[in-house]
mmCIF file of N, CA and C in Angstrom:
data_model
loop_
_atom_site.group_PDB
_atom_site.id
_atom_site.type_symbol
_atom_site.label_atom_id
_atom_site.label_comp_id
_atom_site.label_asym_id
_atom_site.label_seq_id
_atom_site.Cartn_x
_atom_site.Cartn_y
_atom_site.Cartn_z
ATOM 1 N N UNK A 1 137.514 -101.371 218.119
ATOM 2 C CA UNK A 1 136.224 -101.456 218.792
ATOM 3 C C UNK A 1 135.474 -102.673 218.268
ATOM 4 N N UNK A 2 135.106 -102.475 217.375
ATOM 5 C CA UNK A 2 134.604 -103.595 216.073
ATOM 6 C C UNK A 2 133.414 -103.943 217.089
ATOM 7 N N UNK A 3 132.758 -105.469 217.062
ATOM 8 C CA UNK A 3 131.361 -105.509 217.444
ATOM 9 C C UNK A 3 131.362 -106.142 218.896
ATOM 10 N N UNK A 4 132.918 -105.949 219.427
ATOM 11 C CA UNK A 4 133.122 -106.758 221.081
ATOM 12 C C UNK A 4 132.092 -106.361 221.698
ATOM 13 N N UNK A 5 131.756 -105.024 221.557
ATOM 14 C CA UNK A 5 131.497 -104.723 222.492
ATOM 15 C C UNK A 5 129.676 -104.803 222.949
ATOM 16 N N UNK A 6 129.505 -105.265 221.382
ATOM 17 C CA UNK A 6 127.548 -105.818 221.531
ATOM 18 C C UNK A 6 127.711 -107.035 222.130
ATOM 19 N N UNK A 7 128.697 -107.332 221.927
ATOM 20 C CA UNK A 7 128.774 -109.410 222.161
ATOM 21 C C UNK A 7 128.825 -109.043 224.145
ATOM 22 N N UNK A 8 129.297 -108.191 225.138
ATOM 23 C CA UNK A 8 129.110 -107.592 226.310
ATOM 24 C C UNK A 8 127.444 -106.969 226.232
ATOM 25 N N UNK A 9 127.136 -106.141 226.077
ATOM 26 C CA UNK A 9 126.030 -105.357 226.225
ATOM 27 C C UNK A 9 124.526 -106.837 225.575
ATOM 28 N N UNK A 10 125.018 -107.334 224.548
ATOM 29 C CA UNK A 10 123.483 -108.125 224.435
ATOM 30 C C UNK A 10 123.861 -109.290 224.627
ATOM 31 N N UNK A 11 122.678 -109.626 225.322
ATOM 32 C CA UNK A 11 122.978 -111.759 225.725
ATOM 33 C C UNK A 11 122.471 -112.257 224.743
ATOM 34 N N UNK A 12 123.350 -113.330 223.914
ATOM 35 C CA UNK A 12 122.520 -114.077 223.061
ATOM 36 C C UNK A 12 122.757 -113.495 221.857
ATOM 37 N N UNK A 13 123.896 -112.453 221.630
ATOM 38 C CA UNK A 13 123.825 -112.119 220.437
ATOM 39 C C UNK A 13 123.587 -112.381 219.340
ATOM 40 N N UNK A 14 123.766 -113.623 219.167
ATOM 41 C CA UNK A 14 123.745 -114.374 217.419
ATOM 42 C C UNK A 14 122.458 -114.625 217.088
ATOM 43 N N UNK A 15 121.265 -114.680 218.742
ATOM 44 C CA UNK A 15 120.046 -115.111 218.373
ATOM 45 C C UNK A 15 119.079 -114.541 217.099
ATOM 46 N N UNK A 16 119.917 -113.034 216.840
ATOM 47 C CA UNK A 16 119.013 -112.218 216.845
ATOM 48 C C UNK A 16 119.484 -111.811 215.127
ATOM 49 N N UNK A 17 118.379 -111.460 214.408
ATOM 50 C CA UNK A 17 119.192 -111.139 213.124
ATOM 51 C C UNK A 17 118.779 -109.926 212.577
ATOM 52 N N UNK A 18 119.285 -109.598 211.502
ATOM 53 C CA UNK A 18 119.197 -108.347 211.137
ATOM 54 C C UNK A 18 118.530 -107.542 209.889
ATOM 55 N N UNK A 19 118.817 -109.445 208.719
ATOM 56 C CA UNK A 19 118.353 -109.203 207.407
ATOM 57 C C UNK A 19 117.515 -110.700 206.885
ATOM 58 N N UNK A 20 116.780 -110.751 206.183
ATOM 59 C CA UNK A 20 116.269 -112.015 205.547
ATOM 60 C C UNK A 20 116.329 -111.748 204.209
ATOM 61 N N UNK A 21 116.564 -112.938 203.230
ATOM 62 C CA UNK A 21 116.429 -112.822 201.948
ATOM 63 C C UNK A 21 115.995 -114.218 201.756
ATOM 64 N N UNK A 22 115.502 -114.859 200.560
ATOM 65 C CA UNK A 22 114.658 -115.929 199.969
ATOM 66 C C UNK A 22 116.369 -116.286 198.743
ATOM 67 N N UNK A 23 116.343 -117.462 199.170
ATOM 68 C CA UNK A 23 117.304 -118.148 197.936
ATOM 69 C C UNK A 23 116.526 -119.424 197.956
ATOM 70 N N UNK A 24 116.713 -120.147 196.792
ATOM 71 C CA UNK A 24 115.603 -121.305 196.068
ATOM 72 C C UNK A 24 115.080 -121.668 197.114
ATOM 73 N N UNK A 25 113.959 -120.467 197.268
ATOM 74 C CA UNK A 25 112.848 -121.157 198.089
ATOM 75 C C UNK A 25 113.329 -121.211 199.697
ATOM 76 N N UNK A 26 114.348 -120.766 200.067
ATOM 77 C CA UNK A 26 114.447 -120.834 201.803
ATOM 78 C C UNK A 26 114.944 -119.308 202.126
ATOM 79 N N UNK A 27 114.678 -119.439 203.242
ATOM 80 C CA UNK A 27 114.769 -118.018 203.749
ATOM 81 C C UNK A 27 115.861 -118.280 204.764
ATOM 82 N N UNK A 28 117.021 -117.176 204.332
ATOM 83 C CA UNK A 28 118.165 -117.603 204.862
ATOM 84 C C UNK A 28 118.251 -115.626 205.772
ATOM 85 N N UNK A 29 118.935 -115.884 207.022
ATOM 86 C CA UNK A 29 119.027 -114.932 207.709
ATOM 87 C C UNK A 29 120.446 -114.393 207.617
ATOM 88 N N UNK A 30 120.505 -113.130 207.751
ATOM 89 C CA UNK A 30 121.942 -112.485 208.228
ATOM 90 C C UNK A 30 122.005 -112.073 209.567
ATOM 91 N N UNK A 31 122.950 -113.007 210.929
ATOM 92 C CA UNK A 31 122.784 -112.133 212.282
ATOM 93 C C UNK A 31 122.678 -110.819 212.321
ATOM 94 N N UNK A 32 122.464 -110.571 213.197
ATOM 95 C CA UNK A 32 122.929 -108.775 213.524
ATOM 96 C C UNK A 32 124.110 -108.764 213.398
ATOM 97 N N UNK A 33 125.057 -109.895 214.554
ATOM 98 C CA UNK A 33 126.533 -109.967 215.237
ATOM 99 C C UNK A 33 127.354 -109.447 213.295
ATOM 100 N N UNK A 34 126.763 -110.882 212.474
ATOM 101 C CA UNK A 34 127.342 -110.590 210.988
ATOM 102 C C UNK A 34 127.310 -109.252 210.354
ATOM 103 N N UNK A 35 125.828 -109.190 210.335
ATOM 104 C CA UNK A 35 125.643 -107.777 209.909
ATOM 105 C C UNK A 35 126.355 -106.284 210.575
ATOM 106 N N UNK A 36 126.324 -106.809 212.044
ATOM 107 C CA UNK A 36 127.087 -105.253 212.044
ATOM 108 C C UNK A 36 128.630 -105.914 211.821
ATOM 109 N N UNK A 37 129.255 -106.753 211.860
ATOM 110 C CA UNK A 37 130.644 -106.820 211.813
ATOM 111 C C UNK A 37 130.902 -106.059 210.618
ATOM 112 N N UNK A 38 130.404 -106.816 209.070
ATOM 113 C CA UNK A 38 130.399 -106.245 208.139
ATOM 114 C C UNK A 38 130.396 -104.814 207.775
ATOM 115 N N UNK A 39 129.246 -104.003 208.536
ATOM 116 C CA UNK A 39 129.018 -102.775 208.660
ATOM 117 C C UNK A 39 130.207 -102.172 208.574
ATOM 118 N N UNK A 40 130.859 -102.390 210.179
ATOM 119 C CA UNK A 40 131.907 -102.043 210.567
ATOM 120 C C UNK A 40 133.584 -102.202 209.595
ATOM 121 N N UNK A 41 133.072 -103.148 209.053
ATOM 122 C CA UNK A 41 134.540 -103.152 208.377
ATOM 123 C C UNK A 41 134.075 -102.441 206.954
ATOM 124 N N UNK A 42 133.327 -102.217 206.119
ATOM 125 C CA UNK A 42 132.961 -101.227 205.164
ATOM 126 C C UNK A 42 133.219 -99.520 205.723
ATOM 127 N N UNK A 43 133.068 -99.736 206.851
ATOM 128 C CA UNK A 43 132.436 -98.261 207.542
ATOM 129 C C UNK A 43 134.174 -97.697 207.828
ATOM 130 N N UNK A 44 135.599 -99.003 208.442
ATOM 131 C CA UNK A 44 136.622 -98.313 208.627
ATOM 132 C C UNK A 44 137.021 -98.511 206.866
ATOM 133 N N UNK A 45 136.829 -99.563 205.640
ATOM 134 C CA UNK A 45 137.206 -99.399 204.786
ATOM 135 C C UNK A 45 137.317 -97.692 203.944
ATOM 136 N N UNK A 46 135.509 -97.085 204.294
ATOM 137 C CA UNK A 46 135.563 -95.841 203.642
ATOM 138 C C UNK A 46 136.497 -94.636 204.699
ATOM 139 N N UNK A 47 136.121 -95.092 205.498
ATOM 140 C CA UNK A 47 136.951 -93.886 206.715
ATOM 141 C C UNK A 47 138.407 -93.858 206.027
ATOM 142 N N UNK A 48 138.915 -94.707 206.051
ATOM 143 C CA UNK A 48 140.571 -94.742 205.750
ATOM 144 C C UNK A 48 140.470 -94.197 203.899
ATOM 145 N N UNK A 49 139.567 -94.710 203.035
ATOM 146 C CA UNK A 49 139.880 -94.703 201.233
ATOM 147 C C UNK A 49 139.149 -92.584 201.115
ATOM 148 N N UNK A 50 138.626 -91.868 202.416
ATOM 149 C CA UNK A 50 138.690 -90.812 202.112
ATOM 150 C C UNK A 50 139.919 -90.148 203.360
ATOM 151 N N UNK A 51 140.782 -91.071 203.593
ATOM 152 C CA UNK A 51 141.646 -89.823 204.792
ATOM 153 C C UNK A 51 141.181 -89.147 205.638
ATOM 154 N N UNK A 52 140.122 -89.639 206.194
ATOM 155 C CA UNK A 52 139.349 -89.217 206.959
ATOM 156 C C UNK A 52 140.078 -89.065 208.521
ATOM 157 N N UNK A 53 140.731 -89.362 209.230
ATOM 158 C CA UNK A 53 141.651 -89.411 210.519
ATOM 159 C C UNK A 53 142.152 -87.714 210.156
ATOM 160 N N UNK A 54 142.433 -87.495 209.114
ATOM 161 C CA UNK A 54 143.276 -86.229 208.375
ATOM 162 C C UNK A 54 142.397 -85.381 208.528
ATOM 163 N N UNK A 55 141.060 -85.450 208.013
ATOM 164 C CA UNK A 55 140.097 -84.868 207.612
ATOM 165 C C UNK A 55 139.233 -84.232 209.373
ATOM 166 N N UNK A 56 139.273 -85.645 210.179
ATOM 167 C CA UNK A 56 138.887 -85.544 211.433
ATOM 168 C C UNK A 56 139.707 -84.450 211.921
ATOM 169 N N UNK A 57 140.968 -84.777 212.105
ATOM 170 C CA UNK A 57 141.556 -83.878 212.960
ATOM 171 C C UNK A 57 141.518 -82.525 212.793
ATOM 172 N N UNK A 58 141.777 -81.731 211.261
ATOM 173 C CA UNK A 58 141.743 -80.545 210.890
ATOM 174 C C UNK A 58 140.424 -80.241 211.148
ATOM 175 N N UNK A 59 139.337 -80.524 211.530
ATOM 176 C CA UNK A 59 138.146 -80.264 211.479
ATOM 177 C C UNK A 59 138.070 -80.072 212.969
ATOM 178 N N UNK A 60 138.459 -80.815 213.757
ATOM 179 C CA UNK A 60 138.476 -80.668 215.391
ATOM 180 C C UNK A 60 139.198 -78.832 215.454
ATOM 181 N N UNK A 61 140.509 -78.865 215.172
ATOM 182 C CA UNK A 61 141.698 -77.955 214.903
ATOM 183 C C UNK A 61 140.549 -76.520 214.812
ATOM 184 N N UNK A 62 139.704 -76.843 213.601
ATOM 185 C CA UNK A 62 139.294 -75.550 213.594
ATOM 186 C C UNK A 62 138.036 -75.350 214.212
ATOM 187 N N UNK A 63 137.520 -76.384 214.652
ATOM 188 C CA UNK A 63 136.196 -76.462 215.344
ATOM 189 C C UNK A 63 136.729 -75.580 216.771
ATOM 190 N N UNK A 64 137.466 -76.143 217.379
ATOM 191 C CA UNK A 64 138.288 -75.881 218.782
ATOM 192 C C UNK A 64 139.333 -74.799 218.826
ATOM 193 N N UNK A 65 139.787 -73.967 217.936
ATOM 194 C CA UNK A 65 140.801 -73.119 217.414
ATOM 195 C C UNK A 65 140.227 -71.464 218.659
ATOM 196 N N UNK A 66 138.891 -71.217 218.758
ATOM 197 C CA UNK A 66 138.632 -69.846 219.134
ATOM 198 C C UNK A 66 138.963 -70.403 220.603
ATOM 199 N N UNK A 67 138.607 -71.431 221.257
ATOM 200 C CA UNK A 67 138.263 -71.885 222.831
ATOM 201 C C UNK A 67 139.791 -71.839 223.240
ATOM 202 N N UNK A 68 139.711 -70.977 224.433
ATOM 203 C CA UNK A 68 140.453 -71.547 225.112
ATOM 204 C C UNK A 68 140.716 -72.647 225.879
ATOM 205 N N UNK A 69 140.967 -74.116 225.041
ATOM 206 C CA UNK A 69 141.381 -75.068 225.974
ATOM 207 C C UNK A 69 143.092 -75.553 225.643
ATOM 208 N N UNK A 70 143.298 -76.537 226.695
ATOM 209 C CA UNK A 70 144.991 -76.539 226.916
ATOM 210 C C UNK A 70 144.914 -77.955 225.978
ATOM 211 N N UNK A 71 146.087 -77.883 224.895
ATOM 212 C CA UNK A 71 146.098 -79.406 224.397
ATOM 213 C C UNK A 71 145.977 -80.740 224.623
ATOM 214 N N UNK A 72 146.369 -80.967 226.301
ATOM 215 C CA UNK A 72 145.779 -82.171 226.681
ATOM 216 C C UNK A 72 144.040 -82.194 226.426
ATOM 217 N N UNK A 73 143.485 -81.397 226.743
ATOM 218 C CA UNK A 73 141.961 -81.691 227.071
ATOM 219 C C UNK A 73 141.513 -81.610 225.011
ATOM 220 N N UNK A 74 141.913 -81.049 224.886
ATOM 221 C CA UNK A 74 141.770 -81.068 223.143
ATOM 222 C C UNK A 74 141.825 -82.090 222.541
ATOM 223 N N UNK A 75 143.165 -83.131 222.801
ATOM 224 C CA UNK A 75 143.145 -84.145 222.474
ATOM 225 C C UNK A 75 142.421 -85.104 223.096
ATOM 226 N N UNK A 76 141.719 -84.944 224.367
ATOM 227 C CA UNK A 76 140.732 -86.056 225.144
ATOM 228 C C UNK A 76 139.288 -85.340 224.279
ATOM 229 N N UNK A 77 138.804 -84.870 224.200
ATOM 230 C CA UNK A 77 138.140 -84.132 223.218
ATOM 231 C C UNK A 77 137.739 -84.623 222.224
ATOM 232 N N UNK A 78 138.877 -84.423 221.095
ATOM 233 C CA UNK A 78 139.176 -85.477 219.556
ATOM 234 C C UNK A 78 138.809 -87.318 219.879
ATOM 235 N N UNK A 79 139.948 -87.703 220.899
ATOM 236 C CA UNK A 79 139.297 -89.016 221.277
ATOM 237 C C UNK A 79 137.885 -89.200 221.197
ATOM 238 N N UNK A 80 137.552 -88.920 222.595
ATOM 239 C CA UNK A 80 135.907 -89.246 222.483
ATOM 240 C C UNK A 80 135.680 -88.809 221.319
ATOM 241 N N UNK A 81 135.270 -87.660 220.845
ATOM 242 C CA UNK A 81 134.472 -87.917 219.466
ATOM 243 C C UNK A 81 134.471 -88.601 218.598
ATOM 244 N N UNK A 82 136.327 -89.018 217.854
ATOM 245 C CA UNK A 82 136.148 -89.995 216.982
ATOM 246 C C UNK A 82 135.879 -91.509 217.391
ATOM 247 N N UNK A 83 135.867 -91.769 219.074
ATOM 248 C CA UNK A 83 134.895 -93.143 219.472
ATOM 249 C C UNK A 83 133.976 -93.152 219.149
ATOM 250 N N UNK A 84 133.307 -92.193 219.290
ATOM 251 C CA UNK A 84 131.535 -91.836 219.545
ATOM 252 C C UNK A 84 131.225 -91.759 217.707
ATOM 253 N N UNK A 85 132.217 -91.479 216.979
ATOM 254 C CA UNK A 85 131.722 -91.352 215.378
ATOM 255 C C UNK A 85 131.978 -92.660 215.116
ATOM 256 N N UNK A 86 133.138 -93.984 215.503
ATOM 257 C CA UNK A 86 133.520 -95.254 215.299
ATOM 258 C C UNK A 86 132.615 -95.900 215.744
ATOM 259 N N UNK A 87 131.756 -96.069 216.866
ATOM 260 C CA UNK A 87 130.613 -96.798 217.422
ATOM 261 C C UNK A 87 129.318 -96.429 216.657
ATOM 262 N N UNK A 88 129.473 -95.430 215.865
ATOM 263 C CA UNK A 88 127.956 -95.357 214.713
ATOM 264 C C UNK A 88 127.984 -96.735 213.894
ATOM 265 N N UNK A 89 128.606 -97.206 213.411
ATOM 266 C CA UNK A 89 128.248 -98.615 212.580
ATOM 267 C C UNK A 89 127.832 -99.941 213.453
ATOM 268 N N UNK A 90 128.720 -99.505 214.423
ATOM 269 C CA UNK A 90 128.577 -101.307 216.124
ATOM 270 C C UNK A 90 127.093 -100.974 216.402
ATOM 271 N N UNK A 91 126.714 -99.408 216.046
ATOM 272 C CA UNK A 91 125.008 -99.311 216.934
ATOM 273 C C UNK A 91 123.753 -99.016 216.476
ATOM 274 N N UNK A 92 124.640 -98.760 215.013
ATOM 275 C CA UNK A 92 123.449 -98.390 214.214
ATOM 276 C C UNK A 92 121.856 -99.282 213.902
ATOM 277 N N UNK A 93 121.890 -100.431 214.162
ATOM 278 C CA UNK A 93 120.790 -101.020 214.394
ATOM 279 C C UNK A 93 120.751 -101.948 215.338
ATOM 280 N N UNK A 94 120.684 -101.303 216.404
ATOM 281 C CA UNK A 94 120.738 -101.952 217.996
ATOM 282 C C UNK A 94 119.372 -102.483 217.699
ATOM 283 N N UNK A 95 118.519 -101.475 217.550
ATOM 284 C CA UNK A 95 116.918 -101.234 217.922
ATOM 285 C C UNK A 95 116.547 -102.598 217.181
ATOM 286 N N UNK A 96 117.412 -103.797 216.107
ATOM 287 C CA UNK A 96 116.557 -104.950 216.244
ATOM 288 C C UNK A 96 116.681 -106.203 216.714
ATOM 289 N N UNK A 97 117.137 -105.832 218.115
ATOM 290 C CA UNK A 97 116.800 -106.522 219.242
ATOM 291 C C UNK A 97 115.165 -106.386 219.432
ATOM 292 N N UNK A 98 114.719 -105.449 219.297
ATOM 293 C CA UNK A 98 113.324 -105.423 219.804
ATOM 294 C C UNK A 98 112.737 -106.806 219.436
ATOM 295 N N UNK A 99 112.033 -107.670 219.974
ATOM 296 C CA UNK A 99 111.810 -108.843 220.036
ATOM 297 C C UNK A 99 110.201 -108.242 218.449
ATOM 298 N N UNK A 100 109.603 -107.369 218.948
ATOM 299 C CA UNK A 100 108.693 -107.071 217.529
ATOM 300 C C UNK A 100 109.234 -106.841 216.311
ATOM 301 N N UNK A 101 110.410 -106.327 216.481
ATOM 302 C CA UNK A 101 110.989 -106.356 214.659
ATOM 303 C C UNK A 101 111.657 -107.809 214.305
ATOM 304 N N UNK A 102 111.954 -108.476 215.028
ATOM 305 C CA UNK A 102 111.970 -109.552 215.181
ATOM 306 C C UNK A 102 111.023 -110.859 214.492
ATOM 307 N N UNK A 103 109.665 -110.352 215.189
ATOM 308 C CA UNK A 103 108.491 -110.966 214.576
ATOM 309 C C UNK A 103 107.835 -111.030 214.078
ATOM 310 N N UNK A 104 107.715 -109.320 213.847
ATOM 311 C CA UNK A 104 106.762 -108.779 212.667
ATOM 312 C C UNK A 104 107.702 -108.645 211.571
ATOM 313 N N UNK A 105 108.826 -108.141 211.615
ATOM 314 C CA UNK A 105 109.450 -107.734 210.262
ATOM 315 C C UNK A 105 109.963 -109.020 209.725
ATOM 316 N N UNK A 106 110.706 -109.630 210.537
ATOM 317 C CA UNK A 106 111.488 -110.498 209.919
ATOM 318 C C UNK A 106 111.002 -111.964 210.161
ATOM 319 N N UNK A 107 109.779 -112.106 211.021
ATOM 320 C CA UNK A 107 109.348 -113.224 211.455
ATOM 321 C C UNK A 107 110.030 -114.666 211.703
ATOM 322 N N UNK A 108 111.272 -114.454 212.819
ATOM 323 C CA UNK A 108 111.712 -114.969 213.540
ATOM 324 C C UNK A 108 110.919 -116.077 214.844
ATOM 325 N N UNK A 109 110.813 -117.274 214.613
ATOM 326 C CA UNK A 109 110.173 -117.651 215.302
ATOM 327 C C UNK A 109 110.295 -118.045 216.524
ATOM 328 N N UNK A 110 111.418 -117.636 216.921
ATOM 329 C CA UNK A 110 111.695 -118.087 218.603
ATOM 330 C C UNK A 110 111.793 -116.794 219.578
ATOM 331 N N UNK A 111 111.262 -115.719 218.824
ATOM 332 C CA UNK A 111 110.259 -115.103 219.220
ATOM 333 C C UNK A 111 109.291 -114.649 219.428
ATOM 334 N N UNK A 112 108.661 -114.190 220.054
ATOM 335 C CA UNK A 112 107.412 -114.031 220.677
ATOM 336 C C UNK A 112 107.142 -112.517 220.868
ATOM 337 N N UNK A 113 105.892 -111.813 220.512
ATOM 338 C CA UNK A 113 105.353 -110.699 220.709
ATOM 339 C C UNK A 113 105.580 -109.725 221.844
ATOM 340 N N UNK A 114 106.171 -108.824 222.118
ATOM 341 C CA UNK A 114 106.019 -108.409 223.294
ATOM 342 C C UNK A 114 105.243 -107.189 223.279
ATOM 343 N N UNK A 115 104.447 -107.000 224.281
ATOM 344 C CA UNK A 115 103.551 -105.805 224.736
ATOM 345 C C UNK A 115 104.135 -104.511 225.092
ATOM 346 N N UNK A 116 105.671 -105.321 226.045
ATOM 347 C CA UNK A 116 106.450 -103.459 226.543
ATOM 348 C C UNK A 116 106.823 -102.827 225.400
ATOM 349 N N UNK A 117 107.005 -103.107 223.991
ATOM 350 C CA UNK A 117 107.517 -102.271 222.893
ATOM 351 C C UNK A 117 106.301 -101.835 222.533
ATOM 352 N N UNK A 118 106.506 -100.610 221.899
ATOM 353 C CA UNK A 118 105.353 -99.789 221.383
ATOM 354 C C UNK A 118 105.030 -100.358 219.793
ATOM 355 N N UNK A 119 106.101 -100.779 219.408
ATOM 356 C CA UNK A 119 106.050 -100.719 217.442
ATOM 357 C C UNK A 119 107.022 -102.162 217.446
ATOM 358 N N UNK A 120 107.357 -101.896 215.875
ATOM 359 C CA UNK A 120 108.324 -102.818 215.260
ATOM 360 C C UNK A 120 109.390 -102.248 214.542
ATOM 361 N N UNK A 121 109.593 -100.931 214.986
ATOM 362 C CA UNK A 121 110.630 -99.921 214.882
ATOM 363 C C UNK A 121 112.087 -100.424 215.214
ATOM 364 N N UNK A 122 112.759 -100.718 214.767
ATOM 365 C CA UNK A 122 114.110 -100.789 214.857
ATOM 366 C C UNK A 122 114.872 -99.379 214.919
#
């Protein structure tokens, strides 16, 4: 999955960043695009260093064990979910796109204030 799939869903991805820090005196940014890549590869590093695929499945097994469903749909089932648990790191901070966390938090200057957001909530 990894972060293809923000680089589709947001235009301009790289515009946008995620972290600031101060080194001698300049303020250097981390993209989002960087930041979540990173995310993502920490996020399958721990998945795999606890056996977690192992851990997933026996957990489906007994989650799904009383229902009567037929093993095909069980295993479409397991899929989606462990997508939907793999896309937690690609989405976990979508929200700073918001052009206000943008400007207020991180004070990005090639943006500009916007009125339709309520906050600077990411």
């Amino acid at each position: 999955m990894e972060a293809d799939i923000l680089k589709n869903l947001v235009k301009n991805l790289n515009r946008y960043k995620a972290h600031k820090k101060s080194k001698d005196n300049e303020i250097i940014y981390e993209t989002l695009l960087a930041h979540t890549e990173l995310t993502y590869k920490y996020f399958i590093k721990f998945w795999q260093s606890k056996n977690s695929d192992e851990i997933f499945d026996r957990f489906c097994d007994v989650f799904w064990q009383k229902e009567n469903i037929d093993n095909e749909l069980n295993n479409k089932a397991k899929d989606l979910l462990k997508e939907i648990i793999m896309a937690i790191p690609i989405f976990h901070d979508i929200g700073k796109i918001n052009p206000n966390f943008q400007v207020q938090k991180l004070n990005v200057k090639e943006f500009k204030q916007n009125d339709k957001y309520l906050n600077s909530k990411h």
